[in-house]
């Protein structure tokens, strides 16, 4: 596609429910990143994939958070048993990890998650 | 552990002024550094990418510099306009296969 696409744009869920957030990266981009952003703060790293391999998940807050990218393209971030503190903007980015300008990371519009 | 700091957190200047936004990082072994712009309630827009082997990049009225040895980057905005008002974020990538770490941003306001 033309850009990074995230869905849904907005998600309201009840505490204790599971949610799945989807990221469709730019076609051909190998690297995919997930971030969480609180109001007034910079994006906080969650996890990172190269192709289908999860290279780094050190930013996932706890074991209720997981991510996958089974075919090296679309990725899903899943939050189980949601809590109010999980409410935030979740952002996805993709890049091509080659040399030069292609290493630029591009972000989607984000998913605003509200846990009530 | 890489940490990225942006100072000041907020800046307000009159239209037409040239200004500099600062970014510092603790680990000088970076792969690249990227400046982003974020408008309220919107996504992140990439402005400039500087590879570790480069000293600066320019795009229109924007110029970003990189001094790896001192762990610093600056974003220079010439002849500022009210439309430049936004939050500017600095982000560093440690290697070709690593995460990107962001600063907290500088919230810029340009007064007409």
mmCIF file of C-alpha atoms in Angstrom:
data_model
loop_
_atom_site.group_PDB
_atom_site.id
_atom_site.type_symbol
_atom_site.label_atom_id
_atom_site.label_comp_id
_atom_site.label_asym_id
_atom_site.label_seq_id
_atom_site.Cartn_x
_atom_site.Cartn_y
_atom_site.Cartn_z
ATOM 1 C CA UNK A 1 0.000 0.000 0.000
ATOM 2 C CA UNK A 2 0.909 3.669 -0.161
ATOM 3 C CA UNK A 3 1.547 4.004 3.568
ATOM 4 C CA UNK A 4 1.425 2.186 6.864
ATOM 5 C CA UNK A 5 -2.154 1.293 7.687
ATOM 6 C CA UNK A 6 -3.433 0.611 11.184
ATOM 7 C CA UNK A 7 -6.829 -0.664 12.225
ATOM 8 C CA UNK A 8 -9.014 0.043 13.961
ATOM 9 C CA UNK A 9 -8.350 3.782 14.311
ATOM 10 C CA UNK A 10 -10.269 3.837 17.594
ATOM 11 C CA UNK A 11 -11.055 1.020 19.973
ATOM 12 C CA UNK A 12 -13.053 1.202 23.184
ATOM 13 C CA UNK A 13 -13.079 -1.959 25.239
ATOM 14 C CA UNK A 14 -14.149 -3.026 28.673
ATOM 15 C CA UNK A 15 -11.596 -3.866 31.284
ATOM 16 C CA UNK A 16 -10.695 -7.538 31.155
ATOM 17 C CA UNK A 17 -11.384 -7.982 27.445
ATOM 18 C CA UNK A 18 -8.726 -8.929 24.907
ATOM 19 C CA UNK A 19 -7.963 -6.620 21.994
ATOM 20 C CA UNK A 20 -6.060 -7.117 18.750
ATOM 21 C CA UNK A 21 -4.523 -4.187 16.911
ATOM 22 C CA UNK A 22 -3.500 -4.588 13.305
ATOM 23 C CA UNK A 23 -0.653 -3.040 11.321
ATOM 24 C CA UNK A 24 -0.228 -3.340 7.558
ATOM 25 C CA UNK A 25 3.243 -2.000 6.663
ATOM 26 C CA UNK A 26 4.398 -0.391 3.461
ATOM 27 C CA UNK A 27 4.721 -3.059 0.778
ATOM 28 C CA UNK A 28 8.208 -4.533 0.743
ATOM 29 C CA UNK A 29 9.260 -3.112 4.088
ATOM 30 C CA UNK A 30 11.102 -5.701 6.093
ATOM 31 C CA UNK A 31 11.259 -4.019 9.493
ATOM 32 C CA UNK A 32 8.159 -3.378 11.578
ATOM 33 C CA UNK A 33 7.977 -1.604 14.917
ATOM 34 C CA UNK A 34 5.274 -1.187 17.533
ATOM 35 C CA UNK A 35 5.177 1.801 19.877
ATOM 36 C CA UNK A 36 2.891 3.158 22.552
ATOM 37 C CA UNK A 37 2.508 6.884 23.036
ATOM 38 C CA UNK A 38 1.029 8.696 26.000
ATOM 39 C CA UNK A 39 -0.183 12.266 25.692
ATOM 40 C CA UNK A 40 2.701 14.720 25.687
ATOM 41 C CA UNK A 41 5.341 12.017 25.487
ATOM 42 C CA UNK A 42 7.476 10.540 22.762
ATOM 43 C CA UNK A 43 6.661 7.068 21.424
ATOM 44 C CA UNK A 44 7.736 4.268 23.763
ATOM 45 C CA UNK A 45 9.212 1.195 22.084
ATOM 46 C CA UNK A 46 7.298 -2.070 22.470
ATOM 47 C CA UNK A 47 8.618 -4.602 19.964
ATOM 48 C CA UNK A 48 10.373 -4.968 16.606
ATOM 49 C CA UNK A 49 10.280 -7.491 13.751
ATOM 50 C CA UNK A 50 12.559 -8.234 10.832
ATOM 51 C CA UNK A 51 10.512 -10.249 8.364
ATOM 52 C CA UNK A 52 8.533 -12.650 10.574
ATOM 53 C CA UNK A 53 11.169 -12.828 13.301
ATOM 54 C CA UNK A 54 10.557 -10.876 16.486
ATOM 55 C CA UNK A 55 14.005 -9.380 17.028
ATOM 56 C CA UNK A 56 13.328 -7.437 20.181
ATOM 57 C CA UNK A 57 10.391 -7.538 22.577
ATOM 58 C CA UNK A 58 12.108 -5.847 25.472
ATOM 59 C CA UNK A 59 9.579 -3.014 25.528
ATOM 60 C CA UNK A 60 6.491 -5.137 26.062
ATOM 61 C CA UNK A 61 5.281 -4.108 29.551
ATOM 62 C CA UNK A 62 4.224 -7.553 30.748
ATOM 63 C CA UNK A 63 3.077 -10.945 29.516
ATOM 64 C CA UNK A 64 -0.411 -9.656 28.685
ATOM 65 C CA UNK A 65 1.161 -8.040 25.625
ATOM 66 C CA UNK A 66 2.212 -10.078 22.620
ATOM 67 C CA UNK A 67 2.835 -9.502 18.935
ATOM 68 C CA UNK A 68 3.180 -11.597 15.853
ATOM 69 C CA UNK A 69 3.964 -11.212 12.188
ATOM 70 C CA UNK A 70 3.522 -14.734 10.840
ATOM 71 C CA UNK A 71 4.101 -14.076 7.137
ATOM 72 C CA UNK A 72 6.496 -11.176 7.439
ATOM 73 C CA UNK A 73 3.937 -8.595 6.404
ATOM 74 C CA UNK A 74 0.858 -7.757 8.510
ATOM 75 C CA UNK A 75 1.428 -7.676 12.262
ATOM 76 C CA UNK A 76 -0.967 -7.975 15.171
ATOM 77 C CA UNK A 77 -0.405 -6.599 18.649
ATOM 78 C CA UNK A 78 -2.590 -8.383 21.180
ATOM 79 C CA UNK A 79 -3.362 -7.194 24.681
ATOM 80 C CA UNK A 80 -5.036 -9.742 26.916
ATOM 81 C CA UNK A 81 -7.166 -8.932 29.941
ATOM 82 C CA UNK A 82 -6.962 -5.203 29.269
ATOM 83 C CA UNK A 83 -6.553 -2.756 32.126
ATOM 84 C CA UNK A 84 -7.278 0.963 32.256
ATOM 85 C CA UNK A 85 -3.561 1.732 32.298
ATOM 86 C CA UNK A 86 -3.329 0.165 28.809
ATOM 87 C CA UNK A 87 -5.265 3.135 27.394
ATOM 88 C CA UNK A 88 -2.960 4.944 24.974
ATOM 89 C CA UNK A 89 -2.200 5.540 21.316
ATOM 90 C CA UNK A 90 -0.556 2.502 19.759
ATOM 91 C CA UNK A 91 1.601 3.244 16.735
ATOM 92 C CA UNK A 92 3.185 1.055 14.113
ATOM 93 C CA UNK A 93 6.080 1.908 11.817
ATOM 94 C CA UNK A 94 7.878 0.152 9.001
ATOM 95 C CA UNK A 95 11.181 0.563 7.204
ATOM 96 C CA UNK A 96 13.481 -1.156 4.768
ATOM 97 C CA UNK A 97 16.725 -1.852 6.635
ATOM 98 C CA UNK A 98 19.088 -1.192 3.743
ATOM 99 C CA UNK A 99 21.667 1.523 3.362
ATOM 100 C CA UNK A 100 20.753 5.080 2.586
ATOM 101 C CA UNK A 101 17.397 6.800 2.569
ATOM 102 C CA UNK A 102 15.468 3.557 2.503
ATOM 103 C CA UNK A 103 16.147 3.115 6.193
ATOM 104 C CA UNK A 104 13.707 5.914 6.943
ATOM 105 C CA UNK A 105 10.888 4.765 9.226
ATOM 106 C CA UNK A 106 7.291 5.614 8.321
ATOM 107 C CA UNK A 107 4.462 5.624 10.817
ATOM 108 C CA UNK A 108 0.794 4.807 10.543
ATOM 109 C CA UNK A 109 -1.968 6.985 11.995
ATOM 110 C CA UNK A 110 -2.174 4.872 15.132
ATOM 111 C CA UNK A 111 -4.917 3.118 17.072
ATOM 112 C CA UNK A 112 -6.394 4.999 20.015
ATOM 113 C CA UNK A 113 -7.214 2.389 22.663
ATOM 114 C CA UNK A 114 -9.509 3.298 25.531
ATOM 115 C CA UNK A 115 -10.166 0.777 28.273
ATOM 116 C CA UNK A 116 -13.248 1.562 30.364
ATOM 117 C CA UNK B 1 20.998 1.633 27.354
ATOM 118 C CA UNK B 2 20.360 4.388 24.835
ATOM 119 C CA UNK B 3 18.582 7.475 26.135
ATOM 120 C CA UNK B 4 17.437 10.383 23.987
ATOM 121 C CA UNK B 5 16.822 13.822 25.463
ATOM 122 C CA UNK B 6 15.297 16.863 23.820
ATOM 123 C CA UNK B 7 15.698 20.353 25.196
ATOM 124 C CA UNK B 8 13.738 22.537 25.514
ATOM 125 C CA UNK B 9 10.474 20.707 26.100
ATOM 126 C CA UNK B 10 8.572 23.706 24.746
ATOM 127 C CA UNK B 11 9.515 26.775 22.762
ATOM 128 C CA UNK B 12 7.544 29.806 21.607
ATOM 129 C CA UNK B 13 9.019 32.302 19.148
ATOM 130 C CA UNK B 14 7.647 35.043 16.878
ATOM 131 C CA UNK B 15 7.164 34.347 13.209
ATOM 132 C CA UNK B 16 10.198 34.868 11.000
ATOM 133 C CA UNK B 17 12.831 33.866 13.535
ATOM 134 C CA UNK B 18 15.431 31.225 12.897
ATOM 135 C CA UNK B 19 15.520 28.594 15.621
ATOM 136 C CA UNK B 20 17.382 25.511 16.773
ATOM 137 C CA UNK B 21 15.982 22.414 18.434
ATOM 138 C CA UNK B 22 18.365 20.169 20.322
ATOM 139 C CA UNK B 23 18.616 16.412 20.687
ATOM 140 C CA UNK B 24 21.199 14.488 22.690
ATOM 141 C CA UNK B 25 21.791 10.759 22.989
ATOM 142 C CA UNK B 26 23.883 8.788 25.452
ATOM 143 C CA UNK B 27 25.330 6.055 23.202
ATOM 144 C CA UNK B 28 27.264 7.470 20.249
ATOM 145 C CA UNK B 29 27.224 4.129 18.404
ATOM 146 C CA UNK B 30 24.173 4.913 16.317
ATOM 147 C CA UNK B 31 23.119 3.749 12.861
ATOM 148 C CA UNK B 32 21.001 6.756 11.991
ATOM 149 C CA UNK B 33 19.044 9.622 13.475
ATOM 150 C CA UNK B 34 15.655 10.777 12.285
ATOM 151 C CA UNK B 35 13.662 13.933 12.978
ATOM 152 C CA UNK B 36 9.870 13.744 12.965
ATOM 153 C CA UNK B 37 7.070 16.247 13.187
ATOM 154 C CA UNK B 38 3.834 15.515 15.020
ATOM 155 C CA UNK B 39 0.743 17.712 14.840
ATOM 156 C CA UNK B 40 -1.796 17.512 17.689
ATOM 157 C CA UNK B 41 -3.833 14.331 17.463
ATOM 158 C CA UNK B 42 -2.010 13.264 14.324
ATOM 159 C CA UNK B 43 0.619 10.744 13.307
ATOM 160 C CA UNK B 44 4.366 11.191 12.945
ATOM 161 C CA UNK B 45 5.739 12.684 9.746
ATOM 162 C CA UNK B 46 9.370 12.045 8.868
ATOM 163 C CA UNK B 47 11.309 15.242 8.203
ATOM 164 C CA UNK B 48 14.953 14.266 7.827
ATOM 165 C CA UNK B 49 17.083 11.152 8.185
ATOM 166 C CA UNK B 50 20.819 11.381 8.858
ATOM 167 C CA UNK B 51 22.949 8.276 8.448
ATOM 168 C CA UNK B 52 25.771 7.761 10.940
ATOM 169 C CA UNK B 53 28.341 8.578 8.247
ATOM 170 C CA UNK B 54 26.714 11.926 7.452
ATOM 171 C CA UNK B 55 27.102 15.275 9.174
ATOM 172 C CA UNK B 56 23.938 16.991 8.000
ATOM 173 C CA UNK B 57 20.838 16.820 5.858
ATOM 174 C CA UNK B 58 18.751 19.631 4.401
ATOM 175 C CA UNK B 59 15.177 19.851 3.229
ATOM 176 C CA UNK B 60 13.790 23.256 2.333
ATOM 177 C CA UNK B 61 13.977 25.489 5.411
ATOM 178 C CA UNK B 62 15.092 22.590 7.602
ATOM 179 C CA UNK B 63 18.658 21.564 8.294
ATOM 180 C CA UNK B 64 19.619 18.747 10.632
ATOM 181 C CA UNK B 65 23.152 18.191 11.846
ATOM 182 C CA UNK B 66 24.725 15.223 13.576
ATOM 183 C CA UNK B 67 27.776 15.080 15.822
ATOM 184 C CA UNK B 68 28.087 11.456 16.856
ATOM 185 C CA UNK B 69 31.168 11.912 19.011
ATOM 186 C CA UNK B 70 29.380 14.377 21.266
ATOM 187 C CA UNK B 71 26.035 12.599 21.044
ATOM 188 C CA UNK B 72 24.166 15.568 19.652
ATOM 189 C CA UNK B 73 21.914 16.563 16.801
ATOM 190 C CA UNK B 74 20.278 19.873 16.035
ATOM 191 C CA UNK B 75 17.330 20.751 13.848
ATOM 192 C CA UNK B 76 17.585 24.252 12.421
ATOM 193 C CA UNK B 77 14.415 25.890 11.132
ATOM 194 C CA UNK B 78 14.912 29.012 9.065
ATOM 195 C CA UNK B 79 12.381 31.833 8.760
ATOM 196 C CA UNK B 80 9.819 30.140 10.978
ATOM 197 C CA UNK B 81 6.128 30.254 10.054
ATOM 198 C CA UNK B 82 2.957 29.644 12.095
ATOM 199 C CA UNK B 83 2.516 26.416 10.112
ATOM 200 C CA UNK B 84 5.714 25.115 11.682
ATOM 201 C CA UNK B 85 3.927 24.887 15.032
ATOM 202 C CA UNK B 86 4.016 21.234 16.078
ATOM 203 C CA UNK B 87 5.944 18.824 18.272
ATOM 204 C CA UNK B 88 9.327 17.824 16.893
ATOM 205 C CA UNK B 89 10.696 14.408 17.835
ATOM 206 C CA UNK B 90 14.210 13.075 17.522
ATOM 207 C CA UNK B 91 14.808 9.318 17.203
ATOM 208 C CA UNK B 92 17.952 7.204 17.023
ATOM 209 C CA UNK B 93 18.536 3.686 15.696
ATOM 210 C CA UNK B 94 21.428 1.786 17.212
ATOM 211 C CA UNK B 95 22.181 -0.610 14.367
ATOM 212 C CA UNK B 96 20.662 -1.816 11.133
ATOM 213 C CA UNK B 97 18.674 -4.390 13.084
ATOM 214 C CA UNK B 98 17.625 -2.613 16.221
ATOM 215 C CA UNK B 99 14.835 -0.600 17.723
ATOM 216 C CA UNK B 100 14.377 3.132 17.299
ATOM 217 C CA UNK B 101 14.485 5.170 20.503
ATOM 218 C CA UNK B 102 12.615 8.468 20.717
ATOM 219 C CA UNK B 103 13.062 11.594 22.760
ATOM 220 C CA UNK B 104 10.080 13.240 24.451
ATOM 221 C CA UNK B 105 9.915 15.986 21.848
ATOM 222 C CA UNK B 106 9.994 19.772 21.721
ATOM 223 C CA UNK B 107 6.614 21.475 21.428
ATOM 224 C CA UNK B 108 7.127 24.440 19.128
ATOM 225 C CA UNK B 109 4.752 27.368 18.833
ATOM 226 C CA UNK B 110 5.291 30.103 16.258
ATOM 227 C CA UNK B 111 3.449 33.325 17.097
ATOM 228 C CA UNK B 112 2.059 35.304 14.122
#
